[in-house]
XYZ file of C-alpha atoms in Angstrom:
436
model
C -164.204 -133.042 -16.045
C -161.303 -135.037 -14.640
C -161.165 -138.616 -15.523
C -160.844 -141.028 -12.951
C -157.284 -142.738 -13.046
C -156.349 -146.209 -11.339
C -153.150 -144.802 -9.282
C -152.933 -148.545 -8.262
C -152.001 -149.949 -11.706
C -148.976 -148.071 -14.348
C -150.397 -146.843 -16.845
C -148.477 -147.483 -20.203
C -148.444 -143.814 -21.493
C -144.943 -144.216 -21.738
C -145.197 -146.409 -24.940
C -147.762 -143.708 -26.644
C -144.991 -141.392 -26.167
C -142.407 -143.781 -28.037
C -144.773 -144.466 -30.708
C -145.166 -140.480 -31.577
C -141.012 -140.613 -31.996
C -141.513 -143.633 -33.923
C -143.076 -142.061 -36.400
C -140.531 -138.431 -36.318
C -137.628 -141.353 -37.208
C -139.709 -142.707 -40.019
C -140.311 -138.907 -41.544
C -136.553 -137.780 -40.631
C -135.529 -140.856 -42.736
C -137.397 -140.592 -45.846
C -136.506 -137.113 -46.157
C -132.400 -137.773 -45.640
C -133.153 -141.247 -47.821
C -135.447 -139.162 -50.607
C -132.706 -138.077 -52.359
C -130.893 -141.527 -52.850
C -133.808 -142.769 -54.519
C -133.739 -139.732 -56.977
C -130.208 -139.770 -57.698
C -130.097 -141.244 -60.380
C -132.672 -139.517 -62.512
C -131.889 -136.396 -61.053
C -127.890 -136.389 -61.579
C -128.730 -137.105 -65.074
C -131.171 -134.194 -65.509
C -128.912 -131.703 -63.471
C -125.813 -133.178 -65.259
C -124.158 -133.729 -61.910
C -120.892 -135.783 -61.612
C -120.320 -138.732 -59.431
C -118.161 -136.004 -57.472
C -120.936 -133.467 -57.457
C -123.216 -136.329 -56.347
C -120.991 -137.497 -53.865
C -120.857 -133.417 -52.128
C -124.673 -133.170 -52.633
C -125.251 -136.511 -50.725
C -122.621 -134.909 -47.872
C -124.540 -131.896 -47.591
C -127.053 -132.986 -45.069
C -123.886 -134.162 -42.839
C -122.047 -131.284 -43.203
C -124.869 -128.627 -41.576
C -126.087 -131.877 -39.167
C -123.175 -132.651 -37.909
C -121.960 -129.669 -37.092
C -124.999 -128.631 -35.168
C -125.006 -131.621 -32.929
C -123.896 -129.801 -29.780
C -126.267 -127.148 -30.331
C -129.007 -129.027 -30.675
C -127.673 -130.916 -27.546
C -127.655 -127.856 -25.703
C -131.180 -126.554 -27.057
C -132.814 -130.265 -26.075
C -131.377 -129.480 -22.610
C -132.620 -126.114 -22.680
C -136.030 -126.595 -24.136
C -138.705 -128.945 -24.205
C -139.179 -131.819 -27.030
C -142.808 -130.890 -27.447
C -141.942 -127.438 -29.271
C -138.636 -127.994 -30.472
C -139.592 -131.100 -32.459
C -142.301 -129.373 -33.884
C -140.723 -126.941 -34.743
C -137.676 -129.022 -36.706
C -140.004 -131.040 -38.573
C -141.381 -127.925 -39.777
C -138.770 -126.530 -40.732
C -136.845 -128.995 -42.331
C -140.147 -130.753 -44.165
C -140.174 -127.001 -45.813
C -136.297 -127.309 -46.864
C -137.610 -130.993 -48.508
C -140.409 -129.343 -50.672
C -138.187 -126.809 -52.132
C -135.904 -129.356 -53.301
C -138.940 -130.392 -55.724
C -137.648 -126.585 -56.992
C -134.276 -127.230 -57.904
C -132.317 -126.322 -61.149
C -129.011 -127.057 -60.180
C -126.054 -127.917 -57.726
C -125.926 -124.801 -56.006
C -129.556 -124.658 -55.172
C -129.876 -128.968 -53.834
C -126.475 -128.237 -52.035
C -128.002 -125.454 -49.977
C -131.580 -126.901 -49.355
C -129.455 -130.287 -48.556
C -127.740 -128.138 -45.847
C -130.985 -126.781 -44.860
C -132.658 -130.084 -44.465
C -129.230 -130.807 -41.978
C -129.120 -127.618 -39.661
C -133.145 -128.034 -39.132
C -132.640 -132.230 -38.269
C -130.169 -131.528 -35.579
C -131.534 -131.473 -32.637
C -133.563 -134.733 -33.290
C -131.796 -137.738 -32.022
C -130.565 -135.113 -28.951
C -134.656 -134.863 -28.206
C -135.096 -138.576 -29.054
C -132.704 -139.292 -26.621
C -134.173 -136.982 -24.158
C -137.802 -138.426 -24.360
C -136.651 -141.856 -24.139
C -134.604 -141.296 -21.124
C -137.273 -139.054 -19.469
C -139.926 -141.668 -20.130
C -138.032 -144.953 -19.720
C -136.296 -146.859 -16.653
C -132.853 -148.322 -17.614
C -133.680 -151.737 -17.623
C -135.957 -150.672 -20.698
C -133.883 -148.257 -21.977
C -132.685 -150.618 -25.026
C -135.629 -151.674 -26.302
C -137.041 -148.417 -26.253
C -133.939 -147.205 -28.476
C -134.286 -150.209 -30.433
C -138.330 -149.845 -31.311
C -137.231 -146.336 -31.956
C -134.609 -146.148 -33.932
C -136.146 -148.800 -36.324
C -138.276 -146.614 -37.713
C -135.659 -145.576 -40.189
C -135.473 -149.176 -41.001
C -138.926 -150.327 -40.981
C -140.044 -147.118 -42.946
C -137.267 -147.262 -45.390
C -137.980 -151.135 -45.982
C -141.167 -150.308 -46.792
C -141.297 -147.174 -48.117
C -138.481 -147.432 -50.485
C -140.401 -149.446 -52.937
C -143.200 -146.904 -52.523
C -140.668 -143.677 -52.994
C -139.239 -145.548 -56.458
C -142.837 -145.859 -58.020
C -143.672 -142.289 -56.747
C -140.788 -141.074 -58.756
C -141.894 -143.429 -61.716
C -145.099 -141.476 -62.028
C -144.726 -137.969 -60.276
C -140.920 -137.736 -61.387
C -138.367 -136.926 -58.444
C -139.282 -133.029 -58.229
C -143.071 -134.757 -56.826
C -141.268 -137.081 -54.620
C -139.649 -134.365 -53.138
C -142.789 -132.286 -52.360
C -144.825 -134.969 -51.428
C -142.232 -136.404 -48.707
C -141.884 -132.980 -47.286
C -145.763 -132.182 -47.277
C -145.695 -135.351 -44.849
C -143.769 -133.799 -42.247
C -145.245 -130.612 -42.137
C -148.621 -132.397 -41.186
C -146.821 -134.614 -38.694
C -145.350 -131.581 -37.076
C -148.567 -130.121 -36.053
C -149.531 -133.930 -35.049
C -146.554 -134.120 -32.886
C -147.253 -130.613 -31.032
C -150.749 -131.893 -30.470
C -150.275 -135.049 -29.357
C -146.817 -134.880 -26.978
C -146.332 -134.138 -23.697
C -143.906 -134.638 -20.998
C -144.159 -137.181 -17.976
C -144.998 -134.473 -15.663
C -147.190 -132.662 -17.828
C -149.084 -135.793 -19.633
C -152.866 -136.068 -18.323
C -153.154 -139.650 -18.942
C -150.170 -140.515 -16.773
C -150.273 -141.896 -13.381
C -148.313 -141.246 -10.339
C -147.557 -145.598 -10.272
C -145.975 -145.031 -13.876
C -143.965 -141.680 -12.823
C -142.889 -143.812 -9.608
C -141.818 -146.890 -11.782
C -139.887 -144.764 -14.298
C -138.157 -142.872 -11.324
C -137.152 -145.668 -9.136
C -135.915 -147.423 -12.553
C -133.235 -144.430 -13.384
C -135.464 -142.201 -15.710
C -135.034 -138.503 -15.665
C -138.566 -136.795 -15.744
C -137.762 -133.760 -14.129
C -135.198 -132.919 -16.872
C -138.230 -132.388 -19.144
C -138.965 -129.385 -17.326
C -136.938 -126.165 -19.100
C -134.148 -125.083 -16.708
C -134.594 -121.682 -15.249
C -131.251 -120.437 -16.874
C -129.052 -121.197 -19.427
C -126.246 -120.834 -17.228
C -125.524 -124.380 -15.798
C -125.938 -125.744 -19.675
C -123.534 -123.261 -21.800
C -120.292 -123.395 -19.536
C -117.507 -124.554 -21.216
C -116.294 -126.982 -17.779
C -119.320 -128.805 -19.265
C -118.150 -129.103 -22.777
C -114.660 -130.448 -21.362
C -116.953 -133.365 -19.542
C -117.793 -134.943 -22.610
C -115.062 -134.658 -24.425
C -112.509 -135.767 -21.790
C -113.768 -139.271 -20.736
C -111.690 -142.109 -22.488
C -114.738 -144.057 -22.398
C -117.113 -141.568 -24.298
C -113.941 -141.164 -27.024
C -114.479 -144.735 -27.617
C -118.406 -144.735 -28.007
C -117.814 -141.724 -30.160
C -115.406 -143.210 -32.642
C -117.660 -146.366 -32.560
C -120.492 -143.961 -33.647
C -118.733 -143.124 -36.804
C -118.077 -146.266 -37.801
C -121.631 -147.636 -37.148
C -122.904 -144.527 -39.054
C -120.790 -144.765 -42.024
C -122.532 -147.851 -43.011
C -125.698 -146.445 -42.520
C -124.754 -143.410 -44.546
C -123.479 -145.919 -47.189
C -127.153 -146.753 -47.545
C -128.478 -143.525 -47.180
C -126.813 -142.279 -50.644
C -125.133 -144.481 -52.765
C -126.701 -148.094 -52.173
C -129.859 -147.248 -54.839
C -126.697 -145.863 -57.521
C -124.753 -148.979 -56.526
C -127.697 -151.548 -57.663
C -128.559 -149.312 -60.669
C -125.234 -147.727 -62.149
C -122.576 -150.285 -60.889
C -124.393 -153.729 -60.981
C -126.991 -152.696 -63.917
C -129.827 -153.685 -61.936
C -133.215 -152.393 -63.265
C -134.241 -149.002 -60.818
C -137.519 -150.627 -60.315
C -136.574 -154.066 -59.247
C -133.725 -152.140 -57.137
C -136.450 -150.257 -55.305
C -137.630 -153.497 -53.980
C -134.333 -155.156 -53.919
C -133.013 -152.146 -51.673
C -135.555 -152.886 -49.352
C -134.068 -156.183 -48.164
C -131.017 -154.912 -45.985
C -132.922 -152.202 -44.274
C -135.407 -155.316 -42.831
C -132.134 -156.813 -41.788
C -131.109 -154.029 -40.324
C -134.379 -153.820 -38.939
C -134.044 -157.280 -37.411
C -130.079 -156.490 -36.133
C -131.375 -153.536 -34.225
C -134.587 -155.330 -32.645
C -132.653 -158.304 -31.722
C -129.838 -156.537 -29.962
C -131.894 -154.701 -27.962
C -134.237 -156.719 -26.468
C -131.489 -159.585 -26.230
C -129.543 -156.799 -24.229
C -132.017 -155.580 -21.863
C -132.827 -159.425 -21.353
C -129.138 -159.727 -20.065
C -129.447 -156.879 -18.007
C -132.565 -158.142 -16.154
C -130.874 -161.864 -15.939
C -127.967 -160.051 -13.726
C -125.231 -159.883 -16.497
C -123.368 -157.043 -15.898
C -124.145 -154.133 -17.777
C -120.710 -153.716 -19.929
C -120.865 -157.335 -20.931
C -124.941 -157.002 -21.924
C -124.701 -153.459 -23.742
C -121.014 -153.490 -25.637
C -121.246 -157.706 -26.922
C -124.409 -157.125 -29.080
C -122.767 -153.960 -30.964
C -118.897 -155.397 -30.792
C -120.656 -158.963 -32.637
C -122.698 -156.556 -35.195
C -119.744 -154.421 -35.838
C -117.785 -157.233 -36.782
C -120.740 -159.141 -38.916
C -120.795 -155.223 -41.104
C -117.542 -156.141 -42.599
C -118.780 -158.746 -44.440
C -119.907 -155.729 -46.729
C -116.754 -156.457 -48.619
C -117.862 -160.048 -49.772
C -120.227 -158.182 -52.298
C -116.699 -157.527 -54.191
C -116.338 -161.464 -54.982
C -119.547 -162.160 -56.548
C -121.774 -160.660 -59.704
C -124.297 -162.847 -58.419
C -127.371 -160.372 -57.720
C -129.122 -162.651 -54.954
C -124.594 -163.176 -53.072
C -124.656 -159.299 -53.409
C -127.502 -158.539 -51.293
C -126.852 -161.362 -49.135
C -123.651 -159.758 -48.222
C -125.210 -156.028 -47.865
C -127.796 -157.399 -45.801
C -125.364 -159.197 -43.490
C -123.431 -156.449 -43.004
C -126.324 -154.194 -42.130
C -127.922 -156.677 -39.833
C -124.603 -156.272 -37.837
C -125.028 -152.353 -38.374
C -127.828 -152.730 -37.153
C -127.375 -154.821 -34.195
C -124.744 -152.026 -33.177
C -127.284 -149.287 -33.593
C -128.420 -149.579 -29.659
C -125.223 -147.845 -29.177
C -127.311 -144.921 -28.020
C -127.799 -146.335 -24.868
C -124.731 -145.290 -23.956
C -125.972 -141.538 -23.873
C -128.421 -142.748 -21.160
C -125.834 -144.560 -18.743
C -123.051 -142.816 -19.398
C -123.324 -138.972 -19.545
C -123.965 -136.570 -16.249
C -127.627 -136.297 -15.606
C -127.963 -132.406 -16.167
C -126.266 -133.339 -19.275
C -127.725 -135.712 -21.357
C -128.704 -133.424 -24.240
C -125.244 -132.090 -24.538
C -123.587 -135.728 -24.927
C -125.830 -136.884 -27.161
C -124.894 -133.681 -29.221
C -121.716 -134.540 -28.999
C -122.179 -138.388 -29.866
C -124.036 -137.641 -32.591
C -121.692 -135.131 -33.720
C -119.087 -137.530 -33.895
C -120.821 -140.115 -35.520
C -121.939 -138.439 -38.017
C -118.553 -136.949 -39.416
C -119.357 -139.990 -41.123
C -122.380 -138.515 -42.893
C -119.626 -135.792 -45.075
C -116.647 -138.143 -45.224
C -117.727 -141.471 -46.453
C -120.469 -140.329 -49.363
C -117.406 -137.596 -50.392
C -114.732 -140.745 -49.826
C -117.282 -142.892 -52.091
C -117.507 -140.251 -54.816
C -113.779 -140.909 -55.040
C -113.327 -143.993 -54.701
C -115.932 -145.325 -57.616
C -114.997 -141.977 -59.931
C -113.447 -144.072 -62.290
C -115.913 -146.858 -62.440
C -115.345 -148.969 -59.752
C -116.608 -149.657 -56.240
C -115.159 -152.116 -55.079
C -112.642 -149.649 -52.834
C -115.846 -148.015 -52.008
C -116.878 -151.526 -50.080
C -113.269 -152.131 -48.582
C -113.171 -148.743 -46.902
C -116.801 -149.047 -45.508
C -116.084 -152.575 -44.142
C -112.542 -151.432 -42.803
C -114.663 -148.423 -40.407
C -116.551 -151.266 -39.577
C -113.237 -153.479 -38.338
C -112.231 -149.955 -36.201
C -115.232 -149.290 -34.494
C -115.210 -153.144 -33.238
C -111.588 -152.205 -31.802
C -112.587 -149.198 -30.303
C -115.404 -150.482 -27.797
C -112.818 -153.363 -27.272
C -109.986 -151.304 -26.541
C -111.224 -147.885 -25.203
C -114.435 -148.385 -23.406
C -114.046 -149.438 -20.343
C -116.121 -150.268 -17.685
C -120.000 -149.077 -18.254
C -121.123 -146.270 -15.248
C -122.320 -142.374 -15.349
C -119.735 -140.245 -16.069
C -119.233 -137.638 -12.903
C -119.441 -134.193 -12.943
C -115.867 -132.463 -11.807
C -114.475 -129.015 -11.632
C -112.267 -128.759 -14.561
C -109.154 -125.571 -13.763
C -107.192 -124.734 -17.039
């Protein structure tokens, strides 16, 4: 039996549906983040070089990266409810057979594994947000999203460190990817799209409409055909404007990816902090990060509802944190343990303030494709997932990392010039006929 609902009053279903991705950005963290936390102990028992470390921590990137536009193309092809379950499936399987591991042929592989089955995720993310959000919310709902890496890595670093303490890192491995094979089944169970959700009324569908959501793009497309032309490949690669959101990407994620892999070695191996107390020192950027992110988006959707136009309100917040992330390098002037993660949590608050960047997706790409930009955003940001863990391994190969700090704080100084210099004014991208 049909409940009754009130078509008079929204409902809020919308905000159900952003918890549910909430909690995929939490579980697609701590598996990318698992292995930073067992670096250490593990290099040592696999007798893995700081080079070898470095190319294991790329691995992810390398197979994620370069399945962006794939996974763009399959979030535009399919729906989120299936797809999603079936990623964190697959790559929550990839995490448990890392507890399996005897060497660095094995963890490279299951590292690319864990990569190719994570692709399509922030393309779906994307999707869901912009099928179940108006523009005006659009940031915030990025924002509340996308700090679940920080939030659950704040958190649950401390609790990964003291797993590993007492189930050693083969347990934290298995138990991290157990996780998201429950939360898989969870998601197909619980998700739905706007047109499909029974608790959803036609005032909410009307409100997300009239507000620039897309919720008929939830609905699979009847062909492939309008998706997989190349005309539509040369769209998102040929705006000026995209370039410069793209190379901003890379320098927002290279910090991140800084964080992802070599932060925990950084406390223990470099500063010769305890790898207990750096659990719960580690913990302190991500919350800053945390508080970047969640700041910059509601403080930008606030300037877009108090009439400031949208280039100003969307590009200040992540041109400000860019610039804040290069005070990374200020960690190289002090041995002072309380200075050093002052200056990493600076720089990731501005990280993280810049991490609302995929709002751009939203406004700027054609409608029909939104999955296919954000494939090709993401792609490009995260080069920065192989190059700077590779660049690191390097850099601090003979012992010191303090070029390792420069060079992340310099990608932070480029991405600031890049929304200054190359994107221009914020509106959709149109669709044209592209001739050779």
């Amino acid at each position: 039996m049909e409940q009754a609902v009130d078509h008079t009053k929204r409902t809020g279903t919308r905000y159900g549906m952003l918890a549910l991705v909430f909690v995929n950005v939490v579980i697609n963290y701590l598996d990318r983040s698992n292995l930073a936390v067992a670096a250490s102990s593990l290099s040592k028992e696999l007798d893995l070089s700081p080079v070898q470390l470095g190319l294991i921590f790329s691995a992810f990137g390398w197979s994620y990266a370069s399945l962006q536009i794939p996974g763009g193309l399959l979030a535009d092809r399919f729906g989120p409810r299936i797809l999603y379950a079936f990623c964190l499936i697959t790559w929550s399987l990839a995490t448990v057979f890392q507890g399996f591991v005897r060497g660095f042929v094995s963890l490279f592989s299951l590292r690319l594994a864990t990569g190719a089955f994570e692709a399509p995720s922030y393309p779906i993310n994307n999707r869901v947000v912009t099928s179940w959000f108006p523009d005006h919310e659009r940031a915030s709902a990025i924002a509340m999203y996308v700090s679940g890496q920080f939030i659950g890595l704040a958190f649950l670093t401390p609790v990964l460190v003291m797993l590993q303490v007492h189930i050693g890192w083969k347990g934290l491995f298995i138990t991290t990817g157990v996780i998201g094979l429950v939360w898989g089944v969870v998601w197909y169970l619980l998700y739905r799209d706007p047109l499909d959700h029974a608790e959803v009324n036609q005032a909410e569908l009307d409100y997300i409409e009239a507000g620039g959501g897309v919720i008929n793009r939830n609905k699979p497309v009847a062909s492939g055909a309008s998706v997989w032309q190349w005309n539509n490949l040369r769209q998102v690669f040929s705006s000026k404007t995209l370039w410069g959101v793209y190379i901003g990407q890379f320098s927002v994620n290279a910090m991140l990816w800084f964080f992802l892999t070599w932060f925990p070695t950084y406390l223990v191996k470099y500063r010769g902090l305890d790898f207990i107390k750096s659990g719960y020192l580690a913990s302190v950027p991500f919350l800053a990060a945390c508080a970047g992110l969640l700041l910059s988006g509601f403080v930008s959707d606030r300037l877009v509802c108090n009439g400031t136009s949208v280039s100003v309100a969307r590009k200040a917040p992540i041109i400000i944190g860019l610039f804040l992330s290069v005070s990374i390098i200020g960690a190289n002037y002090t041995n002072e343990t309380y200075l050093i993660i002052f200056f990493m949590a600076m720089a990731f608050f501005g990280s993280g303030m810049a991490l609302i960047s995929w709002v751009f997706v939203s406004v700027l790409s054609p409608k029909h494709l939104i999955g296919l930009t954000g494939g090709v955003f993401n792609f490009m940001g995260n080069l920065a997932s192989i190059v700077v863990p590779i660049v690191i391994g390097f850099l601090a190969r003979e012992g010191d990392f303090k070029p390792a700090l420069v060079f992340i704080g310099a990608l932070g100084l480029v991405g600031a010039c890049s929304y200054i210099f190359l994107v221009g004014k914020i509106e959709r991208v149109v669709t044209r006929t592209v001739t050779l």
